Backbone as a chain_set.jsonl record, in Angstrom:
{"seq": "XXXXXXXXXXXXXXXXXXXXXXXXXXXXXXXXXXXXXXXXXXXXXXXXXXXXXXXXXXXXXXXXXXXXXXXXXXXXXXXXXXXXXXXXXXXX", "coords": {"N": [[155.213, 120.03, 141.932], [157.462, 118.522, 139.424], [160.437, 119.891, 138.779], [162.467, 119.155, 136.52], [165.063, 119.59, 133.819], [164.893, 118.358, 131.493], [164.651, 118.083, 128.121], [163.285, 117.865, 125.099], [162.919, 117.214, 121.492], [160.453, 118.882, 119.228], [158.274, 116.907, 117.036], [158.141, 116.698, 113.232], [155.916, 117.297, 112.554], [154.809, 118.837, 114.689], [155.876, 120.92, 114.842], [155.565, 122.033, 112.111], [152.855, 122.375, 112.589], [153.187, 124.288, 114.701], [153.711, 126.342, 113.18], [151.932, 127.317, 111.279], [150.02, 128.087, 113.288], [148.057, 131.283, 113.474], [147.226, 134.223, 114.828], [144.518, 134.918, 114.462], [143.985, 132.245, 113.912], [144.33, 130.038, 115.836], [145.945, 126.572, 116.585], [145.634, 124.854, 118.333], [144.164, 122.648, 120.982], [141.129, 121.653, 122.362], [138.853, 120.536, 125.334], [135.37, 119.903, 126.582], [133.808, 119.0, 129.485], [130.783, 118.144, 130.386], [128.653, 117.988, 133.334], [126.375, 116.092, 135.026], [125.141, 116.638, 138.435], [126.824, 118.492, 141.002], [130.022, 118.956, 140.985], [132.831, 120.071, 142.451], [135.0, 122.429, 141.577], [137.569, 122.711, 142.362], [137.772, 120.335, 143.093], [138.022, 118.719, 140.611], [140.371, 120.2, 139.806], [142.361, 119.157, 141.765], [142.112, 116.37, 141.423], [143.175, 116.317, 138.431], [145.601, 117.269, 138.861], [147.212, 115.126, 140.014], [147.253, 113.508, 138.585], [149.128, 114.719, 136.624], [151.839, 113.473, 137.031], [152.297, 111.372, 135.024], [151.688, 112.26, 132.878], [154.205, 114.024, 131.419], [154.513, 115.692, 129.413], [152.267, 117.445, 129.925], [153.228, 119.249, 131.543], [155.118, 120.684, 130.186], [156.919, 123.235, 127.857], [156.639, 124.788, 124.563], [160.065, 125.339, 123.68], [161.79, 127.892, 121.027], [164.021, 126.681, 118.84], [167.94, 127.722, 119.297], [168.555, 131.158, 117.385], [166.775, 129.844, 115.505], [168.059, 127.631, 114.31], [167.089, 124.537, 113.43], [164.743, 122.098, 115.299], [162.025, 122.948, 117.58], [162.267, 123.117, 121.225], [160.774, 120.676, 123.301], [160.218, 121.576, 126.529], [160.566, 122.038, 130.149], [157.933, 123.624, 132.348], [158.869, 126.368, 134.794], [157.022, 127.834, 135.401], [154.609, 126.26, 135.786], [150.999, 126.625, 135.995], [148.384, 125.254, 136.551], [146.02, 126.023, 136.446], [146.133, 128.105, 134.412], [145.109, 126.537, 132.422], [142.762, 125.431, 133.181], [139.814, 125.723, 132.936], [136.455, 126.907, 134.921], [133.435, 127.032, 133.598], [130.184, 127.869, 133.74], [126.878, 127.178, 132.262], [123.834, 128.485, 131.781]], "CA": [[155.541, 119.8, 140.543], [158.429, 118.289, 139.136], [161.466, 120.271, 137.99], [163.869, 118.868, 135.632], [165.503, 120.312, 133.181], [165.249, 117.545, 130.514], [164.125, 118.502, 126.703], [163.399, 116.709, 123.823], [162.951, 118.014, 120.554], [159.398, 118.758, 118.715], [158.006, 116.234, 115.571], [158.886, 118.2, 112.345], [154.735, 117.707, 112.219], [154.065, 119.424, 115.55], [156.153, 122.251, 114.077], [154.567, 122.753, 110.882], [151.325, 123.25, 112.874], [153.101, 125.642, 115.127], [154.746, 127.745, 112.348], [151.099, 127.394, 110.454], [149.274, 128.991, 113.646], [148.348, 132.493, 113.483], [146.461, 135.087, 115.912], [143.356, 134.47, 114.405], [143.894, 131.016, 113.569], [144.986, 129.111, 116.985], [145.327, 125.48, 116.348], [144.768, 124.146, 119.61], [143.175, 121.196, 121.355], [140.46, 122.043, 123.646], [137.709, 119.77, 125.347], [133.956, 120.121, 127.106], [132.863, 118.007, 130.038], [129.259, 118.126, 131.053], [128.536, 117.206, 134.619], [125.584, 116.197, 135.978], [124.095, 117.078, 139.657], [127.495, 119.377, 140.966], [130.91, 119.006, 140.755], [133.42, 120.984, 143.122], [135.785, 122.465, 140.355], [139.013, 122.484, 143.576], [138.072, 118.4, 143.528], [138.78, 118.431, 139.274], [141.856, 120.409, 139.632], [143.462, 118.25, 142.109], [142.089, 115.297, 140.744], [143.544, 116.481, 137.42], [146.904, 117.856, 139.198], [147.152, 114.131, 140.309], [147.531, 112.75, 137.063], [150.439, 114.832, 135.731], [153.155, 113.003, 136.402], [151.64, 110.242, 134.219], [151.719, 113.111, 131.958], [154.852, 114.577, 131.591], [154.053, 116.669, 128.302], [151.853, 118.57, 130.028], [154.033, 119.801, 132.17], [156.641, 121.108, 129.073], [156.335, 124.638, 126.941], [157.857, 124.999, 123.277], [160.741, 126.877, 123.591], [162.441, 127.604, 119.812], [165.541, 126.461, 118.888], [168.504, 128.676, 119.374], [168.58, 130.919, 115.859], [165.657, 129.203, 114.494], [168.552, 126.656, 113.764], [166.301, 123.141, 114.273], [163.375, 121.958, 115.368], [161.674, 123.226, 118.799], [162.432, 121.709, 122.178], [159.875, 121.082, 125.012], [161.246, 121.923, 128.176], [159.537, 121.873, 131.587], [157.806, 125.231, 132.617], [159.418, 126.447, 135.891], [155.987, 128.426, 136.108], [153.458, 126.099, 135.208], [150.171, 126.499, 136.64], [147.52, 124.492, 136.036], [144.799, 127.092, 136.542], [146.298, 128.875, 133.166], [144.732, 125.709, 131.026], [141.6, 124.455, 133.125], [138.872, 126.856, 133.861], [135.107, 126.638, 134.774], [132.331, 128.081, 133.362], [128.455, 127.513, 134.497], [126.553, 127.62, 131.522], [122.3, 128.792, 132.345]], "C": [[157.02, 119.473, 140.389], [159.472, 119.414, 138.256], [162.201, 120.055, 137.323], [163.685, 119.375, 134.209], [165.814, 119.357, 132.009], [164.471, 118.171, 129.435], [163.73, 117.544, 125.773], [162.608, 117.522, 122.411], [161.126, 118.096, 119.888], [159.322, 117.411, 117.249], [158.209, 117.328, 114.493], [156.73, 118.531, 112.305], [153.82, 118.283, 113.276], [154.808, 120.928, 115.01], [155.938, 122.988, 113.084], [153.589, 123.291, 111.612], [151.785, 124.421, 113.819], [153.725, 127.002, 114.712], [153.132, 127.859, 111.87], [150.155, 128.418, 111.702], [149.215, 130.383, 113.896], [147.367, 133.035, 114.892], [145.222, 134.94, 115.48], [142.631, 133.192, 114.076], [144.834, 129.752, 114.175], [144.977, 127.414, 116.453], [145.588, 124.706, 117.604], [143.835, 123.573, 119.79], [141.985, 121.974, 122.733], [139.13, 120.711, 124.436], [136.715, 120.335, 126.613], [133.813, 118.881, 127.814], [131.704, 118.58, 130.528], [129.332, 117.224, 132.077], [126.731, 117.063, 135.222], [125.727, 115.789, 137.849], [126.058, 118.283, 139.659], [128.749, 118.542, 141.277], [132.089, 120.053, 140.964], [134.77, 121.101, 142.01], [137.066, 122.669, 140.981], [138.95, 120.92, 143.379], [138.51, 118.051, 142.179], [140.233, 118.996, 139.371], [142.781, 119.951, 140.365], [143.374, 116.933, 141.236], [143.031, 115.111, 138.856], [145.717, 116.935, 137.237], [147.936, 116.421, 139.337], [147.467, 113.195, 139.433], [148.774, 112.952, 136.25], [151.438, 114.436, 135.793], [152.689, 112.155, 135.622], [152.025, 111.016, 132.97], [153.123, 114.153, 131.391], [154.753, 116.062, 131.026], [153.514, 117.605, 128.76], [152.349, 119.836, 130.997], [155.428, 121.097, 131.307], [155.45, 122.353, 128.513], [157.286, 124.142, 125.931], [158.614, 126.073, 123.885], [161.76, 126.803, 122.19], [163.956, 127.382, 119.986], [166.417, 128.028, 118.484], [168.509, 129.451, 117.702], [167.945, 130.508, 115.195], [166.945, 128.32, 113.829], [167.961, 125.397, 114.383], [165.596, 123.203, 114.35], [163.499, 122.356, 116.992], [162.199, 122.402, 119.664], [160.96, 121.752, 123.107], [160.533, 121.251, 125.952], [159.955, 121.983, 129.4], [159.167, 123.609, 132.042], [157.715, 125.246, 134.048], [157.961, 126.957, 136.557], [154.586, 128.006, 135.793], [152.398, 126.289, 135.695], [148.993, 126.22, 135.926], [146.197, 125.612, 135.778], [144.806, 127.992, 135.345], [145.531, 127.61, 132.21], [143.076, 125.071, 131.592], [140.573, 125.535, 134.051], [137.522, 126.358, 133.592], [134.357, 127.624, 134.651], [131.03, 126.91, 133.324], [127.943, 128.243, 132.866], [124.77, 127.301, 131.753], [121.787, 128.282, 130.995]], "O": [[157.825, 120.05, 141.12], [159.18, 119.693, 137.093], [163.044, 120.951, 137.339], [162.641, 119.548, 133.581], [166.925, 119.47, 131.493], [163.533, 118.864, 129.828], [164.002, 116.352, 125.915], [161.751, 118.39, 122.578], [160.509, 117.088, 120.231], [160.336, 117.133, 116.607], [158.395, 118.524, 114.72], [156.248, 119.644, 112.094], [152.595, 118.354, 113.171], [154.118, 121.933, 114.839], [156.032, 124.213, 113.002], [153.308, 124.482, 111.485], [151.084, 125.431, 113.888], [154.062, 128.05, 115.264], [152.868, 129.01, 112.218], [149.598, 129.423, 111.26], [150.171, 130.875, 114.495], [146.925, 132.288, 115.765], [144.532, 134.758, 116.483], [141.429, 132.951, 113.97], [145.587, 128.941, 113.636], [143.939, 127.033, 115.912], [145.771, 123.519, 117.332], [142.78, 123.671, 119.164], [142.251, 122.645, 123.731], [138.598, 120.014, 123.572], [137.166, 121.073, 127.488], [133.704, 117.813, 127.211], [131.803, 119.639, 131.147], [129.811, 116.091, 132.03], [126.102, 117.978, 135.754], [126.322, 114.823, 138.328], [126.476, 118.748, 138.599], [128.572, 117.45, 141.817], [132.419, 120.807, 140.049], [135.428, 120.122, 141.659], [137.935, 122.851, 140.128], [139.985, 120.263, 143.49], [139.349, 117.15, 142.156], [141.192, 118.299, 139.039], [143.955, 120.104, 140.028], [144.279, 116.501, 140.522], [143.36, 114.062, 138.303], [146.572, 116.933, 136.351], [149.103, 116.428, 138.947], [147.961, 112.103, 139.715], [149.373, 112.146, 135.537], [152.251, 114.728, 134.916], [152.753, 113.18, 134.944], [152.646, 110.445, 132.074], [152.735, 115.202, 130.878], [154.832, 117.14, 131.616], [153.871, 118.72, 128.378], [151.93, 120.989, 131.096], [156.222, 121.925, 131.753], [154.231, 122.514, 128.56], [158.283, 123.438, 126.089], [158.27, 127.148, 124.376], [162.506, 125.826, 122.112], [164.769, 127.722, 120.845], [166.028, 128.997, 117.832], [168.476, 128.673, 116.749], [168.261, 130.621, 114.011], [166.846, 128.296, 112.602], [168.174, 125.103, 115.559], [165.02, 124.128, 113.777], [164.533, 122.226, 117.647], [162.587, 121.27, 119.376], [160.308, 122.738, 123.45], [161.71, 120.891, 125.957], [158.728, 121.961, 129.306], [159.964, 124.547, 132.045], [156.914, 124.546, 134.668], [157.628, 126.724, 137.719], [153.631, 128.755, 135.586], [152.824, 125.895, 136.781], [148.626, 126.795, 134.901], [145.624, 125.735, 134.696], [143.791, 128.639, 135.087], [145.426, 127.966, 131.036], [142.315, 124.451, 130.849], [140.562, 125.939, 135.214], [137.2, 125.681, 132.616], [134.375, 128.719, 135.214], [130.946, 125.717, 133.034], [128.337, 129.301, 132.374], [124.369, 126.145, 131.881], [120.578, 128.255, 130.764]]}, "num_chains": 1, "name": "protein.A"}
């Protein structure tokens, strides 16, 4: 994974939604693939690991501005791991 230490600031309209979310009212993106026959879920998470530089974003966390003076920055998370955002579940 890439390290740098570059930022860039949030939209004021990604910050409304993350002042607006609460603990029982996440507003997060999520998505569902369906696979048919099987699908080794080590061959999606490289295949998916594979992609992020393309991606930089997903690589970044909010972190608030100093003082709540400003809008958020993204920043790069020193500890990202992919395995915190892409999990499998077998559904019978």
């Amino acid at each position: 994974m890439q390290s740098h230490q570059q930022s860039d600031r949030l939209s004021w309209g990604d910050t409304v939604f993350l002042h607006l979310e609460r603990e029982g009212m996440p507003l997060n993106v999520a998505s569902i693939c369906i696979f048919e026959g099987e699908v080794l879920f080590e061959d999606c998470l490289q295949f998916i690991e594979s992609k992020l530089p393309l991606l930089p974003r997903y690589l970044k966390r909010v972190v608030p501005a100093p003082f709540a003076l400003g809008l958020p920055s993204w920043e790069y998370d020193p500890e990202f791991d992919l395995r915190r955002h892409v999990r499998e579940v077998t559904l019978k």
